[in-house]
CSV table of C-alpha atoms in Angstrom, one decimal:
chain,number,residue,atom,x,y,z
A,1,UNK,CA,119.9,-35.8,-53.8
A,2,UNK,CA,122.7,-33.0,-54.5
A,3,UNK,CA,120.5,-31.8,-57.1
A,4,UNK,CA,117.5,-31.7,-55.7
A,5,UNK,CA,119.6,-29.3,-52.5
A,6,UNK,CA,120.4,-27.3,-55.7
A,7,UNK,CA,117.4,-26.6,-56.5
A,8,UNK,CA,115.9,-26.2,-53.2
A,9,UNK,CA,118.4,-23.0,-52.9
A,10,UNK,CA,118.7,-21.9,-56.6
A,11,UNK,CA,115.0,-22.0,-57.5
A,12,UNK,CA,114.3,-19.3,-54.8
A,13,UNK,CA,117.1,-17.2,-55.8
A,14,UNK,CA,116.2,-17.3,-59.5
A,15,UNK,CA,112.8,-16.1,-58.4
A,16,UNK,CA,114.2,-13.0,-56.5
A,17,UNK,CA,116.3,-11.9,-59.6
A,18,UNK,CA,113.5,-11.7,-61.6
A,19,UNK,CA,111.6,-9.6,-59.0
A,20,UNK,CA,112.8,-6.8,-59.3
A,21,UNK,CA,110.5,-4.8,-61.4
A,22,UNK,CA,112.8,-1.8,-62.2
A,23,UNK,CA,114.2,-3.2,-65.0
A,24,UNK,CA,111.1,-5.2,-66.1
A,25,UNK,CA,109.2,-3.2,-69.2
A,26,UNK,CA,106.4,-3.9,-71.6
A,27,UNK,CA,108.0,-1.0,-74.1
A,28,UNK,CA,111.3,-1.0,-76.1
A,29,UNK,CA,112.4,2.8,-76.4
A,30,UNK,CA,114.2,4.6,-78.8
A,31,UNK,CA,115.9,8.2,-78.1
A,32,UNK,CA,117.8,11.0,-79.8
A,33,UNK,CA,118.8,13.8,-78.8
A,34,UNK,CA,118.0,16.7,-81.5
A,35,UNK,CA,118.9,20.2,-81.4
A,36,UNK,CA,115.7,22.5,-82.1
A,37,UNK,CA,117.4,25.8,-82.6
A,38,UNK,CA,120.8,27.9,-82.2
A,39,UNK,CA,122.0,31.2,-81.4
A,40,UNK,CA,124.8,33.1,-80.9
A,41,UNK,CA,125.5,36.9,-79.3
A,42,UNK,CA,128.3,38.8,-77.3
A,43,UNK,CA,127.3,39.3,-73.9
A,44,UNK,CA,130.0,42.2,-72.1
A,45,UNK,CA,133.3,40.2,-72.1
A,46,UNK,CA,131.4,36.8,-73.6
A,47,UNK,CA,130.6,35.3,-76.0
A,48,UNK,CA,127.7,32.7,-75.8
A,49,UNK,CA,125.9,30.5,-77.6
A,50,UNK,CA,122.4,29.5,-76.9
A,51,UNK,CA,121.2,26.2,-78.2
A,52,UNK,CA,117.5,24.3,-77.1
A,53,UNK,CA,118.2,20.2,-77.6
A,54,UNK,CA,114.7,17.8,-76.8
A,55,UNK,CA,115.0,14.3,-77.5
A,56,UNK,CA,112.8,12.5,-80.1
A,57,UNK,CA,110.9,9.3,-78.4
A,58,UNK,CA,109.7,6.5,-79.7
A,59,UNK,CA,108.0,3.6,-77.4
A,60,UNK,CA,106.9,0.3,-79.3
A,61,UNK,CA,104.6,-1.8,-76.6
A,62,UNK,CA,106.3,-5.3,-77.2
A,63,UNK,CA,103.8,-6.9,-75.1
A,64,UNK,CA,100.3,-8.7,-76.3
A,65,UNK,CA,97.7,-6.2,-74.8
A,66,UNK,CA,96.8,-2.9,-76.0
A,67,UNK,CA,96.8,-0.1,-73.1
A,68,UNK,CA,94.6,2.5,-72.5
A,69,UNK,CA,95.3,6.2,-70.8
A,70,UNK,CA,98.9,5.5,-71.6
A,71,UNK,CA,101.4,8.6,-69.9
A,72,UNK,CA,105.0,8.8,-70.7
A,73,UNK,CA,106.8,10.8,-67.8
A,74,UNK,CA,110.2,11.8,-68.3
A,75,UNK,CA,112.7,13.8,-66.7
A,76,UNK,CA,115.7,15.4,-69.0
A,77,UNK,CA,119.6,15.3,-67.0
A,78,UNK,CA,121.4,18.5,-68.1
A,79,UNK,CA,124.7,18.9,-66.7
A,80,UNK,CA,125.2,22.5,-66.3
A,81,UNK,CA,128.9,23.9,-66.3
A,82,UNK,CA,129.6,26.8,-62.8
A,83,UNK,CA,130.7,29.6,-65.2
A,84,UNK,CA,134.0,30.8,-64.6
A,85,UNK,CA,134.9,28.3,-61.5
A,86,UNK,CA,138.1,27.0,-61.7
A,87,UNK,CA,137.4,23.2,-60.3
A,88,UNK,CA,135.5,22.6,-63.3
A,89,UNK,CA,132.0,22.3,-60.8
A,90,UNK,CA,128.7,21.7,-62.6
A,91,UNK,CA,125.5,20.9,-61.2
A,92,UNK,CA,122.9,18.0,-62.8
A,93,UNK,CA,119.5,20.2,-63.6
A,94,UNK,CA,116.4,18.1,-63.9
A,95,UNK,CA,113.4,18.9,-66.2
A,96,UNK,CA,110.4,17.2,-66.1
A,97,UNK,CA,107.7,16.8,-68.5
A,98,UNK,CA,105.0,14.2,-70.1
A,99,UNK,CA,103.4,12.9,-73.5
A,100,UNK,CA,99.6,11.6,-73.4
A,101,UNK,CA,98.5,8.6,-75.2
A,102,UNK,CA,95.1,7.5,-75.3
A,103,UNK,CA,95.5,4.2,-76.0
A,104,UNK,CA,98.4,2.2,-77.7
A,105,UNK,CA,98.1,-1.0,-79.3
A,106,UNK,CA,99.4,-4.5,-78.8
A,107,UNK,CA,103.0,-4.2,-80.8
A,108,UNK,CA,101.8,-0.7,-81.9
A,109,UNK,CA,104.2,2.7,-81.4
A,110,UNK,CA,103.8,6.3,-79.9
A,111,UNK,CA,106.2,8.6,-81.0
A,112,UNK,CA,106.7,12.4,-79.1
A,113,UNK,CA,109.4,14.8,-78.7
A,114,UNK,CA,110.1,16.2,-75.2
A,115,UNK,CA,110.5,19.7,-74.3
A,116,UNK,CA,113.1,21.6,-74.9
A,117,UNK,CA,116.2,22.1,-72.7
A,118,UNK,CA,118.9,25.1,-73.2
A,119,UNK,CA,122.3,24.0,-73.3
A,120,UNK,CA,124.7,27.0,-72.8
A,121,UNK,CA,128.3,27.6,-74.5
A,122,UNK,CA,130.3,30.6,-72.8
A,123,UNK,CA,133.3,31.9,-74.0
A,124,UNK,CA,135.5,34.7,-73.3
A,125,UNK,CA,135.8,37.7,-75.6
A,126,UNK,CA,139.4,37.3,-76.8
A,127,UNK,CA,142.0,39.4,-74.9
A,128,UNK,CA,140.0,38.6,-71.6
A,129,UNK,CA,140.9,36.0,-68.9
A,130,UNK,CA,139.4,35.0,-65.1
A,131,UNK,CA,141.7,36.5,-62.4
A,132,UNK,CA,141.4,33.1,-61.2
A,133,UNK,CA,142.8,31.2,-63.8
A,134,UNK,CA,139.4,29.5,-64.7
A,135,UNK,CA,139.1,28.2,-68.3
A,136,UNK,CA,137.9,30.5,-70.5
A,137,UNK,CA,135.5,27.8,-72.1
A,138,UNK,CA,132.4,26.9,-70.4
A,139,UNK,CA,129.9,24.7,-71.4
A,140,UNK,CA,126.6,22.4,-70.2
A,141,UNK,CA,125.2,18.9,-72.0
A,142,UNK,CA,122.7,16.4,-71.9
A,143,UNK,CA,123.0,13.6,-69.6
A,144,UNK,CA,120.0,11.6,-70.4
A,145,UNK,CA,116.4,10.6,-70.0
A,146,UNK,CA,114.5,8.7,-67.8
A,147,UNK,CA,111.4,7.8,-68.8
A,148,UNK,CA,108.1,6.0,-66.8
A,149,UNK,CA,105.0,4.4,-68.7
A,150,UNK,CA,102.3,4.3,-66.7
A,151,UNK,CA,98.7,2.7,-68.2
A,152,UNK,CA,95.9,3.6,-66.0
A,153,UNK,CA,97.8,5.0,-63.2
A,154,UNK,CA,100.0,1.6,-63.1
A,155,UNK,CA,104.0,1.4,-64.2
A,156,UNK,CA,104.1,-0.8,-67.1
A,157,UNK,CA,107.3,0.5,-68.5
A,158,UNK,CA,110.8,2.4,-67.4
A,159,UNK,CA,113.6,3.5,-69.5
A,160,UNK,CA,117.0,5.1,-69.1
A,161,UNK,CA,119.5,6.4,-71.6
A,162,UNK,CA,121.9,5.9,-70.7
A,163,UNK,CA,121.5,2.9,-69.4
A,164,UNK,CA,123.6,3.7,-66.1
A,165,UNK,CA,121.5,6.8,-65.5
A,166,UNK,CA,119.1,5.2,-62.9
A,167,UNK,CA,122.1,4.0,-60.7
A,168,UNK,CA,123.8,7.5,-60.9
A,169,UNK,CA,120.3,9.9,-60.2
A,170,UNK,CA,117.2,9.6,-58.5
A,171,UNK,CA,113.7,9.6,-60.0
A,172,UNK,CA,112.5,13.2,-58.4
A,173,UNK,CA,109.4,14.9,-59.8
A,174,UNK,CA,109.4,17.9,-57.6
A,175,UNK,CA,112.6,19.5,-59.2
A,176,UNK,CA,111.0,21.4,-62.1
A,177,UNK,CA,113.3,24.3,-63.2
């Protein structure tokens, strides 16, 4: 009998963990991050250096069924650095973007890059400081990716990387840069 008021209680509970369809996908992901091009110039009393990173993509359907009308959205983290503030303040800058698949196979792969992002280096010229005492080195970086797969206008897929990303943002499409 004590197992049977085990299961009465654990069975349910069991069930609920597994609801939660966040974390439930139909596509292992892979992503790097790859810098597209660099370039560096003296601006007045800086010097910066200008570099566009995008991430390359690849999503492998894992599951049985081929899908049709298959769009990956995705929304790049950049952490960009308050230039010349001494508490170190950034702000997390969000851009959006999606790849197009017409149809991808049972076990099959799609691969795509993203758009590009600029990631900023600033530094001062030598001989020049902030009255403040700010650090003479400023400089943004990637975050992450988040990443939705939706087949016929239906989520069949979700990743993060990293992993943690989801807890520490929130999915918003209307913050295009």
């Amino acid at each position: 009998m004590k197992w049977l008021k085990w299961f009465a209680v654990a069975l349910p509970l069991m069930i609920l963990a597994h609801a939660d369809l966040s974390s439930f996908s139909d596509f292992d992901f892979t992503a790097q991050p790859k810098i597209q091009d660099k370039d560096s110039k003296t601006v007045g009393d800086k010097q910066k250096q200008d570099a566009h990173w995008a991430y390359d993509v690849t999503a492998e359907n894992k599951s049985p069924r081929d899908y049709t009308d298959v769009e990956f959205q995705y929304i790049i983290f950049r952490k960009a650095a308050l230039i010349g503030n001494k508490s170190g303040a950034f702000k997390i800058v969000r851009k959006t973007g999606s790849a197009k698949a017409p149809a991808v196979a049972a076990h099959g792969r799609f691969t795509f890059t993203t758009e590009a992002v600029l990631i900023e280096k600033t530094q001062l010229a030598p001989g020049w400081h902030y009255r403040n005492g700010a650090n003479p080195r400023d400089f943004d970086s990637l975050q992450g990716i988040w990443i939705k797969v939706l087949a016929g206008g239906k989520q069949v897929g979700e990743f993060t990387a990293p992993s943690d990303l989801g807890n520490r943002e929130k999915w918003d499409e209307s913050a295009k840069p």
